[in-house]
Amino acid sequence: MKQQTITESGTTIKKSKNVFYNSLMELNRSISIALLKAVNKKNMIVCLPMAATGIRAIRMLKELPKSAIKEIHINDIDKIAVKNIKENLKLNKLTARDKRIKLTNKDGRLLMLEQGGYDYIDIDPFGSPNTMLDIAILKLARGGIFAVTATDTGALAGTHVRAGLRKYWAKGMKNELMHELGLRMLIRRVQLTGADHEKALFPIYAFATQHYYRVFFICKKGRKLADEVVKEHAYLLYCKKCLSRQFNKINHAVCCKNIPMQWAGPLWTGQLWDRQLAEKIYKSLQNDLTYKIKLESEIKDSLLFYDLHKISKYYRFPPPKTEDALGRLKQKKVKAALTHFSDKGIRTNIKIKQFVNIIKKPSKK
């Protein structure tokens, strides 16, 4: 069978015709490794239940310190994929002699049920992660890290509202905020499954890019902690007339002469990033995405972000350059930063009217 040769971050693999490999996910995998280096956990038991070519597992084995991984369970339900993984392990001089490596060919849920528990679980499907969530969280250890990808962004971002309600128990909103709202809806969905098991899953690093959303959680156990997480769930209310927004426990409010506000959610309203972790990941990767996340991780209690072009259109003034708008906000001692969710966005914790008054360039007399 003819195979394609692929090199990613210094690791070379061969891909069989029917085995899934997505080159766009290289950044996803690089961030995963940078995060694990940053948290510096030792003797982890790792589970990759949907391994495909094995590229993520091989990169982890090659790029992380040997002390980081005690066992790594590499699995795929497809026999051809598992054969491909064996070949790629051998190609990278990782053989059965390495007792850390446990390679299996079964349903990933069955694999996790058979094991005692894991310190790191990575769910990286094509589509929704939902079918894996319950068992993965059940088997996630105290202090463990849970990495989740969702590629069905249409259901989360408001393009397919019924799918969002059915799969994520929340309603998206298709506007400039849709990807951050979708990411926060995904977080809530995972957290609710965690609450079923009296586990509190706090996001420590999250992002939306290209065609997918990605979140890393840290697991803490206990009813009170799980309750604290659920208390941070609310709706995002949005006024299409003045562009103001607020978090609210109910999905109804009025604004601007009693016009009903649009709503999205319920969703996670808390922090998306651990600031120190974001700093370390940026230092490791030095790219535009991780740079913007490092900056926005410093903004606490934000009302998401403001889109400069949309605001200038609605309030009828020339859109300022992003750098100029940031400069005006800093002059007023307002905390503000770029956001990775939008090239035209600024994350800040002030309300819309104050934001407009500061960034609007005074007219010439």
mmCIF file of C-alpha atoms in Angstrom:
data_model
loop_
_atom_site.group_PDB
_atom_site.id
_atom_site.type_symbol
_atom_site.label_atom_id
_atom_site.label_comp_id
_atom_site.label_asym_id
_atom_site.label_seq_id
_atom_site.Cartn_x
_atom_site.Cartn_y
_atom_site.Cartn_z
ATOM 1 C CA MET A 1 0.000 0.000 0.000
ATOM 2 C CA LYS A 2 1.409 3.374 -1.040
ATOM 3 C CA GLN A 3 2.186 5.673 1.886
ATOM 4 C CA GLN A 4 2.717 9.411 2.181
ATOM 5 C CA THR A 5 5.755 10.660 4.112
ATOM 6 C CA ILE A 6 5.103 13.575 6.475
ATOM 7 C CA THR A 7 7.528 15.580 8.603
ATOM 8 C CA GLU A 8 6.184 17.624 11.514
ATOM 9 C CA SER A 9 8.354 19.487 14.032
ATOM 10 C CA GLY A 10 11.306 17.188 13.364
ATOM 11 C CA THR A 11 9.266 13.965 13.507
ATOM 12 C CA THR A 12 8.803 11.943 10.325
ATOM 13 C CA ILE A 13 5.917 9.515 9.888
ATOM 14 C CA LYS A 14 4.293 7.589 7.066
ATOM 15 C CA LYS A 15 0.557 7.824 6.504
ATOM 16 C CA SER A 16 -1.474 5.029 4.980
ATOM 17 C CA LYS A 17 -4.177 6.020 2.487
ATOM 18 C CA ASN A 18 -7.194 5.564 4.766
ATOM 19 C CA VAL A 19 -5.612 6.811 8.028
ATOM 20 C CA PHE A 20 -6.549 10.338 9.104
ATOM 21 C CA TYR A 21 -3.871 13.016 9.377
ATOM 22 C CA ASN A 22 -4.606 16.756 9.498
ATOM 23 C CA SER A 23 -1.663 19.061 8.860
ATOM 24 C CA LEU A 24 -3.717 22.004 10.194
ATOM 25 C CA MET A 25 -3.593 20.363 13.632
ATOM 26 C CA GLU A 26 0.188 20.718 13.915
ATOM 27 C CA LEU A 27 -0.273 23.863 16.024
ATOM 28 C CA ASN A 28 -2.776 21.978 18.210
ATOM 29 C CA ARG A 29 -0.176 19.288 18.875
ATOM 30 C CA SER A 30 2.636 21.802 19.432
ATOM 31 C CA ILE A 31 0.585 23.703 22.020
ATOM 32 C CA SER A 32 -0.212 20.427 23.799
ATOM 33 C CA ILE A 33 3.477 19.625 24.135
ATOM 34 C CA ALA A 34 4.379 23.182 25.180
ATOM 35 C CA LEU A 35 1.662 23.045 27.856
ATOM 36 C CA LEU A 36 2.878 19.705 29.222
ATOM 37 C CA LYS A 37 6.439 21.038 29.345
ATOM 38 C CA ALA A 38 5.193 24.109 31.190
ATOM 39 C CA VAL A 39 3.224 22.226 33.860
ATOM 40 C CA ASN A 40 6.226 19.891 34.272
ATOM 41 C CA LYS A 41 4.317 16.868 35.552
ATOM 42 C CA LYS A 42 6.304 13.666 36.196
ATOM 43 C CA ASN A 43 5.416 9.991 35.751
ATOM 44 C CA MET A 44 2.188 10.681 33.913
ATOM 45 C CA ILE A 45 -0.099 7.936 32.705
ATOM 46 C CA VAL A 46 -1.294 9.277 29.356
ATOM 47 C CA CYS A 47 -4.217 8.225 27.187
ATOM 48 C CA LEU A 48 -4.645 9.015 23.487
ATOM 49 C CA PRO A 49 -7.759 7.003 22.603
ATOM 50 C CA MET A 50 -8.039 8.274 19.006
ATOM 51 C CA ALA A 51 -4.423 8.202 17.858
ATOM 52 C CA ALA A 52 -4.781 7.812 14.032
ATOM 53 C CA THR A 53 -1.191 7.976 12.650
ATOM 54 C CA GLY A 54 0.279 8.244 16.161
ATOM 55 C CA ILE A 55 1.941 11.592 15.407
ATOM 56 C CA ARG A 56 0.804 13.186 18.690
ATOM 57 C CA ALA A 57 2.039 10.247 20.783
ATOM 58 C CA ILE A 58 5.375 10.040 18.953
ATOM 59 C CA ARG A 59 5.998 13.758 19.338
ATOM 60 C CA MET A 60 5.207 13.534 23.056
ATOM 61 C CA LEU A 61 7.637 10.639 23.501
ATOM 62 C CA LYS A 62 10.377 12.460 21.591
ATOM 63 C CA GLU A 63 9.879 16.042 22.808
ATOM 64 C CA LEU A 64 8.936 15.663 26.474
ATOM 65 C CA PRO A 65 11.529 14.706 29.100
ATOM 66 C CA LYS A 66 11.655 10.941 29.589
ATOM 67 C CA SER A 67 10.646 11.435 33.236
ATOM 68 C CA ALA A 68 7.353 13.017 32.156
ATOM 69 C CA ILE A 69 5.683 9.814 30.931
ATOM 70 C CA LYS A 70 5.372 6.621 32.952
ATOM 71 C CA GLU A 71 2.929 4.991 30.499
ATOM 72 C CA ILE A 72 1.343 6.163 27.271
ATOM 73 C CA HIS A 73 -1.723 4.319 26.001
ATOM 74 C CA ILE A 74 -1.902 4.772 22.221
ATOM 75 C CA ASN A 75 -5.140 3.484 20.743
ATOM 76 C CA ASP A 76 -7.278 3.548 17.662
ATOM 77 C CA ILE A 77 -10.420 1.640 16.759
ATOM 78 C CA ASP A 78 -9.173 1.187 13.171
ATOM 79 C CA LYS A 79 -6.874 -1.815 12.519
ATOM 80 C CA ILE A 80 -5.150 -0.076 9.608
ATOM 81 C CA ALA A 81 -4.413 2.924 11.832
ATOM 82 C CA VAL A 82 -2.874 0.715 14.534
ATOM 83 C CA LYS A 83 -0.679 -1.002 11.944
ATOM 84 C CA ASN A 84 0.357 2.465 10.726
ATOM 85 C CA ILE A 85 1.179 3.520 14.306
ATOM 86 C CA LYS A 86 3.418 0.438 14.763
ATOM 87 C CA GLU A 87 5.326 1.368 11.611
ATOM 88 C CA ASN A 88 5.698 4.972 12.732
ATOM 89 C CA LEU A 89 6.927 4.000 16.193
ATOM 90 C CA LYS A 90 9.564 1.795 14.555
ATOM 91 C CA LEU A 91 10.475 4.558 12.085
ATOM 92 C CA ASN A 92 11.151 6.848 15.056
ATOM 93 C CA LYS A 93 13.140 4.199 16.941
ATOM 94 C CA LEU A 94 10.359 3.703 19.493
ATOM 95 C CA THR A 95 9.785 -0.034 19.829
ATOM 96 C CA ALA A 96 8.018 -2.538 22.054
ATOM 97 C CA ARG A 97 11.137 -2.565 24.207
ATOM 98 C CA ASP A 98 10.033 0.790 25.552
ATOM 99 C CA LYS A 99 7.783 -0.432 28.359
ATOM 100 C CA ARG A 100 6.063 2.952 28.560
ATOM 101 C CA ILE A 101 4.259 2.320 25.270
ATOM 102 C CA LYS A 102 0.937 0.437 25.353
ATOM 103 C CA LEU A 103 -0.562 0.089 21.860
ATOM 104 C CA THR A 104 -4.142 -1.159 21.496
ATOM 105 C CA ASN A 105 -6.831 -1.584 18.844
ATOM 106 C CA LYS A 106 -10.295 -1.083 20.355
ATOM 107 C CA ASP A 107 -13.010 1.427 21.079
ATOM 108 C CA GLY A 108 -11.310 4.207 23.057
ATOM 109 C CA ARG A 109 -14.098 4.184 25.647
ATOM 110 C CA LEU A 110 -13.515 0.510 26.361
ATOM 111 C CA LEU A 111 -9.782 1.151 26.722
ATOM 112 C CA MET A 112 -10.379 3.856 29.332
ATOM 113 C CA LEU A 113 -12.900 1.728 31.253
ATOM 114 C CA GLU A 114 -10.346 -1.059 31.583
ATOM 115 C CA GLN A 115 -7.717 1.192 33.180
ATOM 116 C CA GLY A 116 -7.370 2.598 36.676
ATOM 117 C CA GLY A 117 -6.982 6.265 35.794
ATOM 118 C CA TYR A 118 -5.019 8.806 33.801
ATOM 119 C CA ASP A 119 -3.033 11.974 34.452
ATOM 120 C CA TYR A 120 -3.497 13.261 30.900
ATOM 121 C CA ILE A 121 -6.266 12.395 28.453
ATOM 122 C CA ASP A 122 -6.474 13.920 24.985
ATOM 123 C CA ILE A 123 -9.740 13.750 23.034
ATOM 124 C CA ASP A 124 -9.103 14.977 19.501
ATOM 125 C CA PRO A 125 -11.935 13.795 17.229
ATOM 126 C CA PHE A 126 -13.243 14.808 13.857
ATOM 127 C CA GLY A 127 -16.487 16.464 14.973
ATOM 128 C CA SER A 128 -17.833 16.523 18.520
ATOM 129 C CA PRO A 129 -15.971 15.069 21.541
ATOM 130 C CA ASN A 130 -19.231 14.331 23.374
ATOM 131 C CA THR A 131 -19.302 10.525 23.071
ATOM 132 C CA MET A 132 -15.944 10.291 24.863
ATOM 133 C CA LEU A 133 -16.518 12.832 27.622
ATOM 134 C CA ASP A 134 -18.272 10.762 30.286
ATOM 135 C CA ILE A 135 -15.801 7.892 30.457
ATOM 136 C CA ALA A 136 -12.756 10.120 29.988
ATOM 137 C CA ILE A 137 -13.764 12.347 32.911
ATOM 138 C CA LEU A 138 -14.624 9.319 35.016
ATOM 139 C CA LYS A 139 -11.057 8.073 34.506
ATOM 140 C CA LEU A 140 -9.323 11.436 34.922
ATOM 141 C CA ALA A 141 -7.206 11.568 38.080
ATOM 142 C CA ARG A 142 -7.230 14.346 40.677
ATOM 143 C CA GLY A 143 -4.931 17.053 39.328
ATOM 144 C CA GLY A 144 -5.074 15.465 35.884
ATOM 145 C CA ILE A 145 -5.206 17.445 32.652
ATOM 146 C CA PHE A 146 -8.001 16.913 30.153
ATOM 147 C CA ALA A 147 -7.497 18.172 26.586
ATOM 148 C CA VAL A 148 -10.582 18.453 24.373
ATOM 149 C CA THR A 149 -10.970 19.446 20.724
ATOM 150 C CA ALA A 150 -14.239 20.146 18.889
ATOM 151 C CA THR A 151 -14.308 20.626 15.116
ATOM 152 C CA ASP A 152 -18.082 20.945 14.739
ATOM 153 C CA THR A 153 -17.861 24.695 15.208
ATOM 154 C CA GLY A 154 -21.105 25.346 13.304
ATOM 155 C CA ALA A 155 -23.089 23.808 16.167
ATOM 156 C CA LEU A 156 -21.264 25.948 18.725
ATOM 157 C CA ALA A 157 -20.944 29.222 16.822
ATOM 158 C CA GLY A 158 -24.620 29.667 15.972
ATOM 159 C CA THR A 159 -24.664 28.457 12.368
ATOM 160 C CA HIS A 160 -26.617 25.319 13.290
ATOM 161 C CA VAL A 161 -28.652 26.327 16.335
ATOM 162 C CA ARG A 162 -30.598 23.069 16.697
ATOM 163 C CA ALA A 163 -27.400 21.017 16.608
ATOM 164 C CA GLY A 164 -25.940 23.259 19.316
ATOM 165 C CA LEU A 165 -28.970 22.785 21.550
ATOM 166 C CA ARG A 166 -28.978 19.024 20.982
ATOM 167 C CA LYS A 167 -25.257 18.365 21.400
ATOM 168 C CA TYR A 168 -24.062 21.147 23.699
ATOM 169 C CA TRP A 169 -27.283 22.065 25.541
ATOM 170 C CA ALA A 170 -26.782 25.711 24.603
ATOM 171 C CA LYS A 171 -27.620 28.221 21.870
ATOM 172 C CA GLY A 172 -24.938 29.971 19.855
ATOM 173 C CA MET A 173 -25.029 33.477 18.430
ATOM 174 C CA LYS A 174 -23.770 34.255 14.943
ATOM 175 C CA ASN A 175 -22.010 37.607 15.232
ATOM 176 C CA GLU A 176 -18.521 38.955 15.918
ATOM 177 C CA LEU A 177 -18.433 37.139 19.289
ATOM 178 C CA MET A 178 -19.496 33.730 17.970
ATOM 179 C CA HIS A 179 -16.218 31.852 18.353
ATOM 180 C CA GLU A 180 -15.568 32.956 21.923
ATOM 181 C CA LEU A 181 -19.172 32.187 22.806
ATOM 182 C CA GLY A 182 -18.869 28.775 21.128
ATOM 183 C CA LEU A 183 -15.671 28.004 23.023
ATOM 184 C CA ARG A 184 -17.336 28.955 26.314
ATOM 185 C CA MET A 185 -20.337 26.748 25.460
ATOM 186 C CA LEU A 186 -17.983 23.808 24.856
ATOM 187 C CA ILE A 187 -16.332 24.448 28.227
ATOM 188 C CA ARG A 188 -19.695 24.396 30.019
ATOM 189 C CA ARG A 189 -20.669 21.136 28.294
ATOM 190 C CA VAL A 190 -17.484 19.457 29.539
ATOM 191 C CA GLN A 191 -17.898 20.949 33.022
ATOM 192 C CA LEU A 192 -21.464 19.645 33.374
ATOM 193 C CA THR A 193 -20.247 16.128 32.579
ATOM 194 C CA GLY A 194 -17.537 16.633 35.190
ATOM 195 C CA ALA A 195 -20.140 17.722 37.745
ATOM 196 C CA ASP A 196 -21.924 14.378 37.226
ATOM 197 C CA HIS A 197 -18.792 12.778 38.690
ATOM 198 C CA GLU A 198 -18.284 15.470 41.373
ATOM 199 C CA LYS A 199 -15.252 16.754 39.508
ATOM 200 C CA ALA A 200 -14.530 20.439 38.913
ATOM 201 C CA LEU A 201 -12.919 21.077 35.542
ATOM 202 C CA PHE A 202 -11.285 24.490 35.348
ATOM 203 C CA PRO A 203 -9.974 25.715 31.972
ATOM 204 C CA ILE A 204 -6.285 26.593 32.084
ATOM 205 C CA TYR A 205 -5.722 27.264 28.364
ATOM 206 C CA ALA A 206 -8.240 27.602 25.541
ATOM 207 C CA PHE A 207 -8.304 28.852 21.980
ATOM 208 C CA ALA A 208 -10.305 28.976 18.756
ATOM 209 C CA THR A 209 -8.461 28.861 15.460
ATOM 210 C CA GLN A 210 -8.986 27.719 11.874
ATOM 211 C CA HIS A 211 -11.788 25.129 11.989
ATOM 212 C CA TYR A 212 -11.695 23.996 15.629
ATOM 213 C CA TYR A 213 -11.898 24.865 19.330
ATOM 214 C CA ARG A 214 -9.433 23.490 21.894
ATOM 215 C CA VAL A 215 -9.531 23.547 25.706
ATOM 216 C CA PHE A 216 -7.224 22.202 28.421
ATOM 217 C CA PHE A 217 -8.771 21.614 31.844
ATOM 218 C CA ILE A 218 -7.304 20.784 35.228
ATOM 219 C CA CYS A 219 -9.342 18.372 37.323
ATOM 220 C CA LYS A 220 -10.173 19.010 40.973
ATOM 221 C CA LYS A 221 -12.425 16.707 42.964
ATOM 222 C CA GLY A 222 -15.247 17.539 45.336
ATOM 223 C CA ARG A 223 -18.907 18.558 45.410
ATOM 224 C CA LYS A 224 -18.221 22.109 46.576
ATOM 225 C CA LEU A 225 -15.693 22.732 43.811
ATOM 226 C CA ALA A 226 -18.050 21.264 41.213
ATOM 227 C CA ASP A 227 -20.787 23.565 42.530
ATOM 228 C CA GLU A 228 -18.432 26.568 42.225
ATOM 229 C CA VAL A 229 -17.861 25.748 38.561
ATOM 230 C CA VAL A 230 -21.589 25.496 37.821
ATOM 231 C CA LYS A 231 -22.190 28.862 39.531
ATOM 232 C CA GLU A 232 -20.046 30.437 36.794
ATOM 233 C CA HIS A 233 -22.518 29.377 34.082
ATOM 234 C CA ALA A 234 -24.817 32.067 32.679
ATOM 235 C CA TYR A 235 -26.232 33.553 29.477
ATOM 236 C CA LEU A 236 -24.610 36.253 27.378
ATOM 237 C CA LEU A 237 -27.130 38.979 26.550
ATOM 238 C CA TYR A 238 -26.337 41.236 23.592
ATOM 239 C CA CYS A 239 -27.994 44.409 22.304
ATOM 240 C CA LYS A 240 -27.871 44.569 18.518
ATOM 241 C CA LYS A 241 -28.622 48.315 18.611
ATOM 242 C CA CYS A 242 -25.892 49.645 20.936
ATOM 243 C CA LEU A 243 -23.654 46.485 21.016
ATOM 244 C CA SER A 244 -23.636 46.335 24.817
ATOM 245 C CA ARG A 245 -23.440 42.932 26.493
ATOM 246 C CA GLN A 246 -23.867 41.411 29.928
ATOM 247 C CA PHE A 247 -23.799 38.046 31.646
ATOM 248 C CA ASN A 248 -27.107 37.094 33.267
ATOM 249 C CA LYS A 249 -28.584 34.044 34.967
ATOM 250 C CA ILE A 250 -31.742 34.408 32.894
ATOM 251 C CA ASN A 251 -31.925 34.721 29.112
ATOM 252 C CA HIS A 252 -34.109 37.796 28.975
ATOM 253 C CA ALA A 253 -33.479 41.521 29.370
ATOM 254 C CA VAL A 254 -34.244 44.699 27.462
ATOM 255 C CA CYS A 255 -32.035 47.553 26.294
ATOM 256 C CA CYS A 256 -32.307 50.711 24.186
ATOM 257 C CA LYS A 257 -35.982 51.718 24.518
ATOM 258 C CA ASN A 258 -37.092 48.295 25.709
ATOM 259 C CA ILE A 259 -35.705 46.310 22.755
ATOM 260 C CA PRO A 260 -35.256 42.634 23.811
ATOM 261 C CA MET A 261 -31.605 41.641 23.930
ATOM 262 C CA GLN A 262 -30.333 38.664 21.931
ATOM 263 C CA TRP A 263 -28.992 35.768 23.980
ATOM 264 C CA ALA A 264 -26.488 32.928 23.772
ATOM 265 C CA GLY A 265 -25.680 30.109 26.155
ATOM 266 C CA PRO A 266 -25.699 29.036 28.848
ATOM 267 C CA LEU A 267 -21.905 29.196 28.856
ATOM 268 C CA TRP A 268 -18.816 29.457 31.063
ATOM 269 C CA THR A 269 -18.270 33.069 32.217
ATOM 270 C CA GLY A 270 -14.981 32.592 34.058
ATOM 271 C CA GLN A 271 -11.333 32.857 33.001
ATOM 272 C CA LEU A 272 -10.135 31.007 29.912
ATOM 273 C CA TRP A 273 -6.431 31.029 30.736
ATOM 274 C CA ASP A 274 -3.950 30.630 33.545
ATOM 275 C CA ARG A 275 -1.772 33.722 33.116
ATOM 276 C CA GLN A 276 1.555 32.136 34.080
ATOM 277 C CA LEU A 277 0.880 29.134 31.869
ATOM 278 C CA ALA A 278 0.035 31.409 28.920
ATOM 279 C CA GLU A 279 3.328 33.218 29.424
ATOM 280 C CA LYS A 280 5.308 29.948 29.403
ATOM 281 C CA ILE A 281 3.552 28.615 26.307
ATOM 282 C CA TYR A 282 4.276 31.835 24.429
ATOM 283 C CA LYS A 283 7.959 31.692 25.411
ATOM 284 C CA SER A 284 8.092 28.124 24.119
ATOM 285 C CA LEU A 285 6.356 28.682 20.753
ATOM 286 C CA GLN A 286 6.775 32.409 19.982
ATOM 287 C CA ASN A 287 3.902 32.686 17.490
ATOM 288 C CA ASP A 288 1.072 35.152 16.908
ATOM 289 C CA LEU A 289 -1.665 33.030 18.490
ATOM 290 C CA THR A 290 0.174 32.353 21.744
ATOM 291 C CA TYR A 291 1.349 35.991 21.891
ATOM 292 C CA LYS A 292 -2.215 37.329 21.769
ATOM 293 C CA ILE A 293 -3.382 34.759 24.319
ATOM 294 C CA LYS A 294 -0.540 35.802 26.645
ATOM 295 C CA LEU A 295 -1.763 39.406 26.420
ATOM 296 C CA GLU A 296 -5.468 38.695 26.873
ATOM 297 C CA SER A 297 -4.815 36.303 29.771
ATOM 298 C CA GLU A 298 -3.896 39.382 31.817
ATOM 299 C CA ILE A 299 -7.399 40.906 31.493
ATOM 300 C CA LYS A 300 -9.665 39.846 34.343
ATOM 301 C CA ASP A 301 -13.483 39.949 34.321
ATOM 302 C CA SER A 302 -13.770 41.030 30.699
ATOM 303 C CA LEU A 303 -17.071 41.326 28.857
ATOM 304 C CA LEU A 304 -15.449 39.401 26.006
ATOM 305 C CA PHE A 305 -14.033 41.785 23.383
ATOM 306 C CA TYR A 306 -15.110 44.712 21.190
ATOM 307 C CA ASP A 307 -14.799 44.678 17.400
ATOM 308 C CA LEU A 308 -13.441 48.067 16.325
ATOM 309 C CA HIS A 309 -14.901 48.011 12.830
ATOM 310 C CA LYS A 310 -18.384 47.008 13.953
ATOM 311 C CA ILE A 311 -18.417 49.596 16.744
ATOM 312 C CA SER A 312 -17.185 52.402 14.475
ATOM 313 C CA LYS A 313 -19.861 51.502 11.918
ATOM 314 C CA TYR A 314 -22.669 51.521 14.487
ATOM 315 C CA TYR A 315 -21.473 54.677 16.251
ATOM 316 C CA ARG A 316 -20.548 56.413 12.982
ATOM 317 C CA PHE A 317 -16.916 57.371 13.374
ATOM 318 C CA PRO A 318 -13.803 56.366 11.389
ATOM 319 C CA PRO A 319 -12.361 53.091 12.708
ATOM 320 C CA PRO A 320 -9.098 53.754 14.543
ATOM 321 C CA LYS A 321 -6.069 51.561 14.050
ATOM 322 C CA THR A 322 -5.903 48.853 16.686
ATOM 323 C CA GLU A 323 -2.623 50.233 18.048
ATOM 324 C CA ASP A 324 -4.115 53.731 18.360
ATOM 325 C CA ALA A 325 -7.202 52.422 20.172
ATOM 326 C CA LEU A 326 -5.033 50.451 22.592
ATOM 327 C CA GLY A 327 -2.905 53.547 23.185
ATOM 328 C CA ARG A 328 -5.944 55.695 24.036
ATOM 329 C CA LEU A 329 -7.245 53.055 26.446
ATOM 330 C CA LYS A 330 -3.870 52.783 28.188
ATOM 331 C CA GLN A 331 -3.690 56.578 28.514
ATOM 332 C CA LYS A 332 -6.929 56.348 30.488
ATOM 333 C CA LYS A 333 -5.409 53.531 32.580
ATOM 334 C CA VAL A 334 -7.896 51.004 31.193
ATOM 335 C CA LYS A 335 -6.708 47.401 30.982
ATOM 336 C CA ALA A 336 -6.924 46.284 27.369
ATOM 337 C CA ALA A 337 -5.257 43.800 25.035
ATOM 338 C CA LEU A 338 -5.389 42.236 21.614
ATOM 339 C CA THR A 339 -7.512 39.112 21.276
ATOM 340 C CA HIS A 340 -6.814 35.989 19.233
ATOM 341 C CA PHE A 341 -10.548 35.691 18.464
ATOM 342 C CA SER A 342 -10.481 38.657 16.046
ATOM 343 C CA ASP A 343 -7.856 40.724 14.227
ATOM 344 C CA LYS A 344 -10.055 43.776 14.810
ATOM 345 C CA GLY A 345 -10.890 43.010 18.448
ATOM 346 C CA ILE A 346 -9.792 44.457 21.788
ATOM 347 C CA ARG A 347 -10.394 42.643 25.069
ATOM 348 C CA THR A 348 -11.161 44.910 28.029
ATOM 349 C CA ASN A 349 -13.298 44.997 31.167
ATOM 350 C CA ILE A 350 -15.120 48.305 30.593
ATOM 351 C CA LYS A 351 -18.644 48.816 29.232
ATOM 352 C CA ILE A 352 -19.447 49.798 25.661
ATOM 353 C CA LYS A 353 -20.221 53.491 26.194
ATOM 354 C CA GLN A 354 -16.974 54.117 28.060
ATOM 355 C CA PHE A 355 -15.074 52.161 25.407
ATOM 356 C CA VAL A 356 -16.591 54.212 22.564
ATOM 357 C CA ASN A 357 -15.945 57.530 24.333
ATOM 358 C CA ILE A 358 -12.264 56.655 24.782
ATOM 359 C CA ILE A 359 -11.438 55.254 21.344
ATOM 360 C CA LYS A 360 -13.505 57.728 19.311
ATOM 361 C CA LYS A 361 -11.126 60.274 17.856
ATOM 362 C CA PRO A 362 -12.272 63.842 18.656
ATOM 363 C CA SER A 363 -13.544 65.723 15.614
ATOM 364 C CA LYS A 364 -11.400 68.611 14.382
ATOM 365 C CA LYS A 365 -12.645 72.082 15.261
#
